[in-house]
Short mmCIF file of C-alpha atoms and ligand atoms in Angstrom, two decimals:
data_model
loop_
_atom_site.label_atom_id
_atom_site.label_comp_id
_atom_site.label_asym_id
_atom_site.label_seq_id
_atom_site.Cartn_x
_atom_site.Cartn_y
_atom_site.Cartn_z
CA MET E 7 -2.43 -26.62 -3.29
CA GLY E 8 -3.28 -22.90 -3.49
CA HIS E 9 -2.91 -20.14 -1.27
CA ASP E 10 -5.41 -18.33 1.49
CA LEU E 11 -4.49 -14.92 0.94
CA VAL E 12 -3.84 -13.56 -2.76
CA ILE E 13 -3.04 -10.14 -2.90
CA VAL E 14 -3.45 -8.26 -6.46
CA ALA E 15 -2.18 -5.30 -7.26
CA ASN E 16 -0.06 -3.23 -10.27
CA ARG E 17 2.86 -3.48 -8.61
CA LEU E 18 5.27 -5.59 -6.54
CA PRO E 19 6.48 -4.19 -3.49
CA VAL E 20 10.01 -4.39 -4.66
CA ASP E 21 11.38 -2.70 -8.56
CA ARG E 22 13.83 -4.25 -10.62
CA VAL E 23 16.04 -1.14 -11.95
CA THR E 24 18.87 -1.21 -13.90
CA THR E 25 21.55 1.26 -12.57
CA PRO E 26 23.73 3.21 -15.13
CA SER E 27 26.26 0.67 -15.23
CA GLY E 28 24.05 -1.92 -16.55
CA GLU E 29 23.49 -4.29 -13.17
CA THR E 30 19.90 -4.96 -12.31
CA THR E 31 18.87 -4.17 -8.25
CA TRP E 32 16.33 -4.48 -6.19
CA ARG E 33 14.38 -1.33 -5.22
CA ARG E 34 11.21 -0.80 -3.00
CA SER E 35 8.42 0.43 -5.19
CA PRO E 36 7.42 4.02 -4.42
CA GLY E 37 3.88 5.05 -3.42
CA GLY E 38 1.61 4.82 -0.48
CA LEU E 39 0.19 1.15 -1.97
CA VAL E 40 2.95 -0.25 -1.61
CA ALA E 41 4.31 1.13 2.31
CA ALA E 42 0.51 -0.33 3.35
CA ILE E 43 -0.13 -3.46 2.28
CA GLU E 44 3.45 -4.88 2.67
CA PRO E 45 2.81 -4.72 6.85
CA VAL E 46 -0.51 -6.80 6.07
CA MET E 47 1.51 -9.26 3.91
CA ARG E 48 3.79 -9.62 6.72
CA THR E 49 1.13 -10.95 8.95
CA HIS E 50 -0.52 -12.59 7.16
CA GLY E 51 1.85 -16.00 6.52
CA GLY E 52 1.48 -18.06 3.84
CA GLY E 53 -0.25 -15.35 1.65
CA VAL E 54 0.76 -14.33 -2.33
CA TRP E 55 1.33 -11.36 -4.04
CA ILE E 56 0.76 -10.81 -7.97
CA GLY E 57 2.35 -7.50 -9.03
CA TRP E 58 4.53 -6.06 -11.94
CA PRO E 59 8.66 -5.70 -10.93
CA GLY E 60 8.65 -2.84 -13.72
CA GLY E 61 10.81 -3.70 -16.67
CA THR E 62 9.37 -5.57 -19.74
CA ASP E 63 11.60 -9.05 -18.70
CA GLN E 64 9.33 -11.67 -19.82
CA ASP E 65 10.30 -14.73 -18.33
CA MET E 66 11.01 -14.33 -14.01
CA GLU E 67 10.24 -16.91 -11.67
CA PRO E 68 7.69 -16.89 -8.44
CA PHE E 69 10.41 -15.48 -5.94
CA GLU E 70 10.83 -14.66 -2.32
CA ASP E 71 11.76 -11.23 -0.95
CA ASP E 72 12.56 -10.63 2.69
CA GLY E 73 9.78 -13.06 3.16
CA LEU E 74 7.27 -12.45 0.95
CA SER E 75 5.91 -14.65 -1.66
CA LEU E 76 6.26 -12.60 -4.80
CA VAL E 77 5.08 -13.81 -8.49
CA PRO E 78 6.15 -11.02 -11.12
CA MET E 79 3.61 -10.35 -13.91
CA ALA E 80 5.08 -9.82 -17.24
CA MET E 81 4.32 -6.04 -19.28
CA THR E 82 5.40 -6.02 -22.69
CA GLU E 83 6.57 -2.94 -23.74
CA GLN E 84 3.69 -1.47 -25.64
CA GLU E 85 1.22 -3.03 -22.66
CA ILE E 86 3.62 -0.54 -20.54
CA GLU E 87 2.76 2.34 -23.09
CA GLU E 88 -1.08 1.90 -23.07
CA TYR E 89 -2.01 -0.14 -20.15
CA TYR E 90 0.04 1.77 -17.52
CA GLU E 91 1.96 4.98 -18.92
CA GLY E 92 -1.66 5.33 -21.02
CA PHE E 93 -5.34 4.12 -19.73
CA SER E 94 -3.97 4.08 -15.61
CA ASN E 95 -2.25 7.47 -15.80
CA GLY E 96 -3.11 9.11 -18.26
CA THR E 97 -6.92 8.47 -18.16
CA LEU E 98 -8.14 6.77 -14.65
CA TRP E 99 -5.09 8.91 -12.72
CA PRO E 100 -6.13 11.89 -14.12
CA LEU E 101 -10.05 11.67 -13.99
CA TYR E 102 -9.67 10.49 -10.34
CA HIS E 103 -8.36 13.60 -8.83
CA ASP E 104 -10.90 16.56 -10.12
CA VAL E 105 -9.42 16.02 -13.47
CA VAL E 106 -6.51 18.49 -12.14
CA ALA E 107 -5.17 17.25 -15.56
CA LYS E 108 -6.51 16.70 -18.65
CA PRO E 109 -7.53 12.85 -19.31
CA GLU E 110 -6.48 11.47 -22.00
CA PHE E 111 -9.10 9.12 -24.23
CA HIS E 112 -7.75 6.29 -26.49
CA ARG E 113 -9.53 2.50 -27.52
CA GLU E 114 -6.20 0.98 -28.32
CA TRP E 115 -5.48 2.03 -24.33
CA TRP E 116 -8.76 0.23 -23.03
CA ASP E 117 -8.56 -2.49 -25.16
CA ALA E 118 -4.67 -3.28 -23.21
CA TYR E 119 -6.76 -2.27 -20.20
CA GLN E 120 -8.87 -4.91 -20.32
CA SER E 121 -6.55 -7.53 -21.59
CA VAL E 122 -4.20 -6.90 -18.39
CA ASN E 123 -6.43 -6.89 -16.25
CA LYS E 124 -7.88 -10.31 -17.39
CA ARG E 125 -4.25 -11.46 -17.35
CA PHE E 126 -4.09 -10.31 -13.63
CA ALA E 127 -7.62 -12.48 -12.90
CA GLU E 128 -6.31 -15.50 -14.43
CA LYS E 129 -2.76 -15.44 -12.90
CA ALA E 130 -5.36 -15.12 -9.21
CA ALA E 131 -7.58 -17.80 -10.29
CA GLU E 132 -4.78 -20.55 -11.15
CA LEU E 133 -2.85 -19.40 -7.31
CA ALA E 134 -6.02 -19.46 -4.87
CA ALA E 135 -6.61 -22.13 -2.80
CA LYS E 136 -11.07 -22.80 -2.22
CA ASN E 137 -13.03 -20.47 -0.63
CA ALA E 138 -9.56 -18.38 -0.74
CA THR E 139 -9.43 -14.60 -0.12
CA VAL E 140 -8.23 -12.65 -3.37
CA TRP E 141 -7.52 -8.58 -2.30
CA VAL E 142 -6.68 -6.39 -5.36
CA HIS E 143 -5.45 -3.62 -5.09
CA ASP E 144 -6.28 0.12 -6.72
CA TYR E 145 -7.29 1.97 -9.91
CA GLN E 146 -5.55 0.08 -12.21
CA LEU E 147 -7.14 -3.26 -11.85
CA GLN E 148 -10.90 -2.53 -11.67
CA LEU E 149 -11.91 -5.65 -14.02
CA VAL E 150 -10.57 -8.06 -12.02
CA PRO E 151 -12.89 -8.32 -9.34
CA GLN E 152 -15.51 -9.15 -12.25
CA TYR E 153 -12.38 -11.57 -14.54
CA LEU E 154 -12.34 -13.08 -11.19
CA ARG E 155 -15.73 -14.33 -10.80
CA ASP E 156 -16.22 -15.37 -13.80
CA LEU E 157 -13.64 -18.45 -13.72
CA ARG E 158 -13.52 -18.67 -9.82
CA PRO E 159 -16.95 -17.95 -7.51
CA ASP E 160 -15.94 -19.90 -4.85
CA LEU E 161 -13.41 -17.07 -3.67
CA LYS E 162 -13.99 -13.97 -1.42
CA ILE E 163 -13.34 -10.86 -3.46
CA GLY E 164 -12.13 -7.56 -1.57
CA PHE E 165 -11.41 -4.41 -3.95
CA TYR E 166 -9.95 -1.56 -2.43
CA LEU E 167 -9.02 2.21 -4.45
CA HIS E 168 -6.45 3.93 -2.81
CA ILE E 169 -6.76 6.63 -4.63
CA PRO E 170 -10.43 9.27 -4.29
CA PHE E 171 -13.54 7.92 -6.31
CA PRO E 172 -14.95 10.64 -7.87
CA PRO E 173 -18.64 12.09 -8.44
CA GLY E 174 -20.51 11.22 -11.61
CA GLU E 175 -20.30 14.72 -13.46
CA LEU E 176 -16.48 13.60 -13.40
CA PHE E 177 -16.64 10.18 -13.59
CA GLN E 178 -19.04 10.29 -16.81
CA GLN E 179 -16.59 11.26 -19.44
CA LEU E 180 -15.40 8.19 -19.27
CA PRO E 181 -16.59 6.25 -22.64
CA TRP E 182 -16.00 2.90 -20.30
CA ARG E 183 -17.96 3.93 -17.32
CA ARG E 184 -20.47 1.18 -16.75
CA GLN E 185 -17.60 -1.77 -17.65
CA ILE E 186 -15.55 -0.21 -14.66
CA LEU E 187 -18.38 -0.44 -12.22
CA GLU E 188 -19.34 -3.91 -13.28
CA GLY E 189 -15.87 -4.66 -13.11
CA LEU E 190 -15.83 -3.73 -9.67
CA LEU E 191 -19.25 -5.32 -8.97
CA GLY E 192 -17.40 -8.30 -9.17
CA ALA E 193 -16.15 -8.09 -5.58
CA ASP E 194 -18.08 -8.91 -2.34
CA LEU E 195 -16.51 -5.69 -0.71
CA VAL E 196 -15.28 -2.39 -2.19
CA GLY E 197 -13.06 -0.16 -0.17
CA PHE E 198 -12.79 3.79 -0.50
CA GLN E 199 -10.58 5.84 1.60
CA LEU E 200 -13.49 8.28 2.28
CA PRO E 201 -17.32 8.08 2.63
CA GLY E 202 -17.88 10.04 0.12
CA ALA E 203 -16.07 7.97 -3.00
CA ALA E 204 -18.34 5.57 -1.85
CA GLN E 205 -21.57 7.17 -1.63
CA ASN E 206 -20.37 8.48 -5.31
CA PHE E 207 -19.99 4.58 -6.20
CA VAL E 208 -23.26 3.61 -4.99
CA ARG E 209 -24.81 6.41 -6.93
CA LEU E 210 -23.03 5.93 -10.17
CA VAL E 211 -23.92 2.24 -10.23
CA ARG E 212 -27.52 2.87 -9.47
CA GLN E 213 -27.67 5.91 -12.01
CA ARG E 214 -25.27 3.97 -14.61
CA VAL E 215 -26.01 -0.09 -13.64
CA GLY E 216 -29.90 0.31 -12.75
CA HIS E 217 -29.00 -2.24 -9.56
CA LYS E 218 -30.93 -1.62 -6.89
CA THR E 219 -29.46 -0.11 -4.42
CA HIS E 220 -29.60 0.36 0.03
CA ARG E 221 -27.43 2.33 1.74
CA ASP E 222 -24.06 1.31 1.33
CA LEU E 223 -25.10 -2.59 -0.30
CA VAL E 224 -26.04 -2.77 -4.10
CA TYR E 225 -28.00 -5.59 -4.95
CA LEU E 226 -27.53 -7.63 -8.16
CA PRO E 227 -30.12 -9.35 -9.95
CA ASP E 228 -28.26 -12.99 -9.04
CA GLY E 229 -28.96 -12.57 -5.74
CA ARG E 230 -25.70 -11.35 -4.92
CA SER E 231 -24.81 -8.33 -2.92
CA VAL E 232 -22.06 -5.89 -2.71
CA ARG E 233 -20.98 -3.63 -0.09
CA ALA E 234 -19.31 -0.11 -0.98
CA ALA E 235 -17.99 1.39 2.14
CA ALA E 236 -14.60 3.48 3.33
CA PHE E 237 -11.72 2.36 5.34
CA PRO E 238 -9.33 5.25 5.28
CA ILE E 239 -6.26 3.23 4.92
CA SER E 240 -3.11 3.87 7.33
CA ILE E 241 0.53 3.24 8.96
CA ASP E 242 2.57 1.25 10.75
CA ALA E 243 2.56 3.93 13.18
CA ALA E 244 4.59 2.13 16.03
CA GLY E 245 7.08 0.50 13.26
CA PHE E 246 7.93 4.36 12.26
CA GLU E 247 8.20 5.49 16.08
CA GLU E 248 10.74 2.70 16.98
CA LEU E 249 12.40 3.56 13.69
CA ALA E 250 12.35 7.32 14.17
CA GLN E 251 14.17 7.05 18.15
CA SER E 252 16.67 4.74 17.01
CA ASP E 253 19.99 6.39 17.67
CA ALA E 254 21.27 6.15 14.12
CA VAL E 255 17.54 8.12 12.65
CA THR E 256 18.23 10.58 15.19
CA ASP E 257 22.18 11.33 14.31
CA ARG E 258 21.10 11.79 11.17
CA ALA E 259 18.29 13.99 11.93
CA LYS E 260 20.91 15.80 13.99
CA ALA E 261 23.31 15.85 10.48
CA ILE E 262 21.01 16.97 8.36
CA ARG E 263 19.97 20.23 10.43
CA GLU E 264 23.89 21.02 10.28
CA ALA E 265 24.18 20.22 6.56
CA LEU E 266 21.35 22.99 6.20
CA GLY E 267 23.68 25.62 8.11
CA ASN E 268 21.41 24.96 11.65
CA PRO E 269 18.81 27.62 10.53
CA THR E 270 15.87 27.89 13.06
CA LYS E 271 13.13 26.17 11.07
CA VAL E 272 13.20 23.97 7.99
CA PHE E 273 10.45 23.20 6.17
CA LEU E 274 9.89 19.64 4.39
CA GLY E 275 7.74 18.66 1.42
CA ILE E 276 8.03 14.68 0.54
CA ASP E 277 6.19 14.33 -2.48
CA ARG E 278 6.06 11.47 -5.48
CA LEU E 279 6.95 13.99 -8.49
CA ASP E 280 3.34 14.52 -9.59
CA TYR E 281 1.29 17.07 -10.61
CA THR E 282 -1.55 16.11 -8.28
CA LYS E 283 0.88 17.35 -5.33
CA GLY E 284 0.56 20.65 -5.46
CA ILE E 285 4.47 21.25 -5.10
CA TYR E 286 4.93 24.21 -7.11
CA ALA E 287 1.93 26.63 -5.57
CA ARG E 288 3.52 25.61 -1.97
CA LEU E 289 7.62 26.50 -3.15
CA ARG E 290 5.33 29.66 -4.51
CA ALA E 291 3.56 30.24 -2.07
CA TYR E 292 6.80 30.06 0.72
CA SER E 293 8.99 32.35 -1.91
CA GLU E 294 6.99 35.14 -1.85
CA LEU E 295 7.19 34.67 2.53
CA ILE E 296 11.10 35.51 2.12
CA ARG E 297 10.74 38.33 -0.67
CA ASP E 298 7.59 39.81 1.48
CA GLY E 299 10.34 39.85 4.50
CA HIS E 300 8.48 37.95 6.97
CA PHE E 301 12.04 35.76 7.30
CA ASP E 302 14.91 34.96 5.55
CA VAL E 303 17.06 32.84 4.04
CA GLU E 304 19.44 32.42 7.15
CA ASP E 305 16.31 31.90 9.28
CA ALA E 306 14.83 29.46 7.37
CA VAL E 307 14.69 26.61 4.62
CA PHE E 308 12.43 24.43 2.44
CA VAL E 309 13.46 21.01 2.03
CA GLN E 310 11.70 19.58 -0.87
CA VAL E 311 12.22 15.72 -1.62
CA ALA E 312 10.54 15.04 -4.92
CA VAL E 313 10.74 11.05 -6.09
CA PRO E 314 10.87 10.37 -9.42
CA SER E 315 7.86 9.03 -10.96
CA ARG E 316 5.84 7.78 -13.95
CA GLU E 317 8.52 9.89 -16.37
CA GLN E 318 7.82 8.46 -19.77
CA VAL E 319 4.19 10.63 -19.10
CA GLU E 320 4.25 13.61 -21.03
CA GLN E 321 2.45 15.62 -17.63
CA TYR E 322 4.84 14.54 -15.59
CA ARG E 323 7.92 15.41 -17.91
CA ILE E 324 6.49 18.85 -18.46
CA LEU E 325 5.56 19.28 -14.32
CA ARG E 326 9.65 18.16 -13.69
CA ASP E 327 10.48 20.93 -16.25
CA GLU E 328 8.23 23.21 -14.32
CA ILE E 329 9.60 23.08 -10.91
CA ASP E 330 13.03 22.56 -12.04
CA ARG E 331 13.00 26.10 -13.46
CA LEU E 332 10.58 27.48 -10.40
CA VAL E 333 12.99 25.86 -7.91
CA GLY E 334 15.98 27.68 -10.33
CA ARG E 335 14.36 30.70 -9.79
CA ILE E 336 13.31 31.02 -6.77
CA ASN E 337 17.03 30.24 -5.40
CA GLY E 338 18.73 32.76 -8.00
CA ASP E 339 17.19 35.50 -7.17
CA LEU E 340 16.58 34.94 -3.50
CA GLY E 341 19.18 32.45 -2.15
CA ARG E 342 22.99 33.06 -0.98
CA ILE E 343 26.05 31.91 -1.38
CA GLY E 344 25.85 28.22 0.49
CA ARG E 345 21.90 29.64 1.47
CA PRO E 346 19.46 28.28 -1.02
CA ALA E 347 15.63 28.82 -0.03
CA ILE E 348 14.66 25.72 -1.39
CA SER E 349 16.89 22.40 -0.91
CA TYR E 350 15.68 20.53 -3.89
CA LEU E 351 16.13 16.85 -3.92
CA HIS E 352 14.79 14.77 -6.89
CA THR E 353 15.44 11.26 -5.72
CA SER E 354 13.90 8.62 -3.57
CA TYR E 355 15.26 7.59 -0.29
CA PRO E 356 15.09 4.81 1.75
CA ARG E 357 12.72 4.82 5.34
CA GLU E 358 15.23 5.79 7.02
CA GLU E 359 16.17 8.59 5.64
CA MET E 360 13.02 9.80 5.32
CA ALA E 361 12.16 8.94 9.23
CA ALA E 362 15.53 11.00 9.84
CA LEU E 363 14.05 14.28 7.44
CA TYR E 364 10.45 13.89 8.96
CA ARG E 365 12.94 14.08 12.58
CA ALA E 366 15.08 17.28 11.22
CA ALA E 367 12.25 19.06 9.99
CA ASP E 368 9.93 21.57 12.14
CA ILE E 369 6.87 22.10 9.75
CA MET E 370 6.08 19.11 7.32
CA VAL E 371 4.17 20.52 4.18
CA VAL E 372 1.66 18.83 2.38
CA THR E 373 -0.40 20.49 -0.24
CA PRO E 374 -1.74 18.33 -2.97
CA TYR E 375 -4.58 19.62 -5.09
CA ARG E 376 -6.15 16.12 -4.46
CA ASP E 377 -4.71 12.88 -3.15
CA GLY E 378 -6.88 9.57 -1.95
CA MET E 379 -4.83 9.77 1.52
CA ASN E 380 -1.42 10.83 1.49
CA LEU E 381 0.43 8.96 3.94
CA VAL E 382 3.54 10.90 4.48
CA ALA E 383 2.03 13.61 6.59
CA LYS E 384 1.05 10.18 8.73
CA GLU E 385 4.84 9.25 8.71
CA TYR E 386 5.08 12.55 9.68
CA VAL E 387 3.46 12.92 12.56
CA ALA E 388 4.13 9.27 13.44
CA CYS E 389 7.68 10.00 13.35
CA ARG E 390 7.41 13.48 15.87
CA VAL E 391 8.25 11.25 18.91
CA GLU E 392 8.82 14.38 21.20
CA GLU E 393 5.31 15.76 20.12
CA ASP E 394 6.67 18.71 18.77
CA GLY E 395 6.42 19.81 14.85
CA ALA E 396 3.86 21.53 12.30
CA LEU E 397 2.35 20.39 10.09
CA VAL E 398 0.10 22.53 7.13
CA LEU E 399 -2.02 20.25 5.33
CA SER E 400 -4.23 20.20 2.35
CA GLU E 401 -8.29 20.23 3.04
CA PHE E 402 -8.11 18.12 -0.13
CA ALA E 403 -6.16 15.16 0.72
CA GLY E 404 -7.75 12.09 2.66
CA ALA E 405 -5.65 12.50 5.78
CA ALA E 406 -7.70 15.97 6.52
CA ASP E 407 -10.62 13.78 7.55
CA GLU E 408 -8.51 12.33 10.63
CA LEU E 409 -5.48 15.39 11.06
CA ARG E 410 -8.01 18.14 12.13
CA GLN E 411 -5.32 19.71 14.26
CA ALA E 412 -3.34 20.30 11.16
CA TRP E 413 -3.12 23.73 9.49
CA LEU E 414 -5.23 23.11 7.09
CA VAL E 415 -4.71 24.86 3.91
CA ASN E 416 -6.57 25.62 0.27
CA PRO E 417 -4.26 24.81 -1.83
CA TYR E 418 -5.50 26.79 -4.51
CA ASP E 419 -5.50 30.04 -2.15
CA ILE E 420 -1.66 30.91 -2.94
CA ASN E 421 -2.84 33.85 0.13
CA GLY E 422 -4.28 31.55 2.43
CA MET E 423 -1.33 29.16 2.13
CA LYS E 424 1.03 31.75 2.76
CA ALA E 425 -0.74 32.72 5.74
CA ALA E 426 -1.00 29.24 6.97
CA LEU E 427 3.06 28.61 6.28
CA LEU E 428 3.23 31.72 8.63
CA GLU E 429 1.45 30.90 11.63
CA ALA E 430 2.89 27.14 11.60
CA TYR E 431 6.41 29.43 11.47
CA GLU E 432 5.22 31.46 14.24
CA ALA E 433 2.99 29.53 16.17
CA GLU E 434 4.32 29.20 20.17
CA PRO E 435 5.84 25.79 21.35
CA LYS E 436 2.60 24.61 23.51
CA GLU E 437 0.11 25.38 20.29
CA VAL E 438 2.20 23.50 18.51
CA THR E 439 2.47 20.69 21.04
CA ARG E 440 -1.43 20.55 21.67
CA ARG E 441 -1.77 19.54 18.25
CA MET E 442 0.79 17.17 17.34
CA ARG E 443 -0.49 15.57 20.59
CA ALA E 444 -3.66 15.26 19.45
CA MET E 445 -2.47 14.12 15.77
CA ARG E 446 -0.15 10.92 17.36
CA LYS E 447 -3.70 9.87 19.26
CA THR E 448 -5.21 9.83 16.37
CA ILE E 449 -2.69 8.05 14.40
CA ALA E 450 -1.59 5.49 17.28
CA GLN E 451 -5.07 3.99 17.23
CA ASN E 452 -6.17 3.41 13.28
CA ASP E 453 -2.65 1.93 12.10
CA VAL E 454 -1.92 0.15 9.44
CA LYS E 455 -2.74 -3.29 10.79
CA ALA E 456 -6.75 -1.66 12.14
CA TRP E 457 -7.42 -0.59 8.51
CA ALA E 458 -6.33 -4.12 7.05
CA SER E 459 -8.64 -6.52 9.76
CA SER E 460 -11.50 -3.91 9.71
CA PHE E 461 -11.51 -4.32 5.90
CA MET E 462 -10.99 -8.02 5.80
CA THR E 463 -13.32 -8.48 9.34
CA GLU E 464 -15.91 -7.00 7.14
CA LEU E 465 -15.28 -9.00 3.70
CA GLU E 466 -15.91 -12.05 5.77
CA ASP E 467 -19.42 -10.75 6.81
CA VAL E 468 -20.44 -9.67 3.94
CA SER E 469 -19.17 -12.74 1.43
CA GLY E 470 -20.16 -15.28 4.56
CA VAL E 471 -23.44 -17.28 4.21
CA GLU E 472 -25.50 -15.11 6.28
CA HIS E 473 -25.37 -12.39 4.51
CA GLN E 474 -27.04 -14.23 1.13
CA LYS E 475 -29.84 -15.10 3.39
CA THR E 476 -30.43 -11.32 3.89
CA VAL E 477 -34.19 -10.16 2.69
CA ARG E 478 -34.09 -7.98 -0.01
CA PRO E 479 -35.60 -4.14 0.59
CA ALA E 480 -38.72 -4.31 -1.64
CA ASN E 481 -37.74 0.01 -3.43
CA ARG E 482 -34.57 1.25 -4.30
CA SER E 483 -33.82 3.67 -2.17
C1 LIG V 506 0.03 5.99 -5.91
C2 LIG V 506 -1.41 4.98 -6.58
C3 LIG V 506 -0.36 3.36 -6.66
C4 LIG V 506 1.06 3.88 -7.25
C5 LIG V 506 1.76 4.41 -6.61
C6 LIG V 506 3.07 4.75 -7.25
O1 LIG V 506 0.48 5.89 -4.61
O2 LIG V 506 -2.22 5.17 -5.38
O3 LIG V 506 -1.02 2.41 -6.76
O4 LIG V 506 2.10 2.33 -7.16
O5 LIG V 506 0.89 5.58 -6.42
O6 LIG V 506 2.72 4.83 -8.68
P1 LIG V 506 3.29 3.89 -9.89
O7 LIG V 506 2.74 4.05 -10.56
O8 LIG V 506 5.07 4.13 -9.88
O9 LIG V 506 3.26 2.48 -9.55
#
């Protein structure tokens, strides 16, 4: 007896870590994907989640964690190097994020990507019940849909890309572009964060694979059709709101402000330490405001939490050194005893501490050069239960499509960012509340449950019998 819902993602929601003293413990995995899928799994009892638990353990058995059924996929050191750090994070990640860093193309990495994708597909084929739904996630597993369809044509297969899907001009660079497109076409429904990404995909399929398309549908020669559409991801808004209102978090938020010396304004950035996030530019812009005399380190502090990420990948090491140096220089130049300009923390925090930081911060600064969605921006809004707090948000984050009332910035424009930070700093409380209220409404209406159910409903629809009967248009459009 198999499972009716199988989630396939590179990561499990928990990550096995070894402490400095040699003990192994479990920690919540980093990043937006896990944050979004976990509540979905909880509402679908009986589902199972296939993923990598971190590390190189080869003999882990399926287990339950906090009510979720988890099936760990082992990875060798070489696979971690070539499939995860290499093809996923050295090739696809920068390529899909506007080539913010230079992608590397290596044939061995591609070989490893194929073989790991195959193994994930085989595991999903083994665990899925007849006619079950399998939902495959993100750029690390783009070949799984086709491998899986070859093994199990009875399944409903959905794929969701959590990061941007690039325009043809960039995607074209990939030596294996056609195979990736064909891999994704194994799904019945391919979901993206934004409509533009879905359009990029359909256009590329038409140009590179030569299939007929009409609007958001791709018609395959075997009579099957695939739909590509946008489903902007979200958060468990009610859950965050409840957490933010709890006594423990309220008290902790107060304690954080006190520990910071009760400044007039607290700025906050929380990001994985990733070169797509624009951390360097934002800290520079902030420091120039102090240098230019707009405010002082007694008035304001910038709390920057940088969550350790992909530390074996060279670009990430370089970034860490750059940020370390910049923060050191800014604090050395502008700080006073007990009053740094930037309070910098290289660590990850549990949800409660994140909620307390969101509540403690007057101005949240989210300035990626490119980001699929950015759930931190949405979490901040959900936690502002008193309807105050300003959000400074990059127009290149997917979230900017919905959070129109944020102070929108172009992170490449340092002067523009300085102006927006200052405006947010000086904004009248009435104006801040007007904007926050509107954003809170948006987030409350479009939460992660709505996201998951719209994807699932669409998947049922597109893979249903009715759909197979649809008459195909004569001409491609
Ligand atoms: C992003 C990706 C996820 C990934 C997360 C953390 O949110 O979309 O797929 O899991 O970053 O990165 P990591 O490499 O640690 O899994």
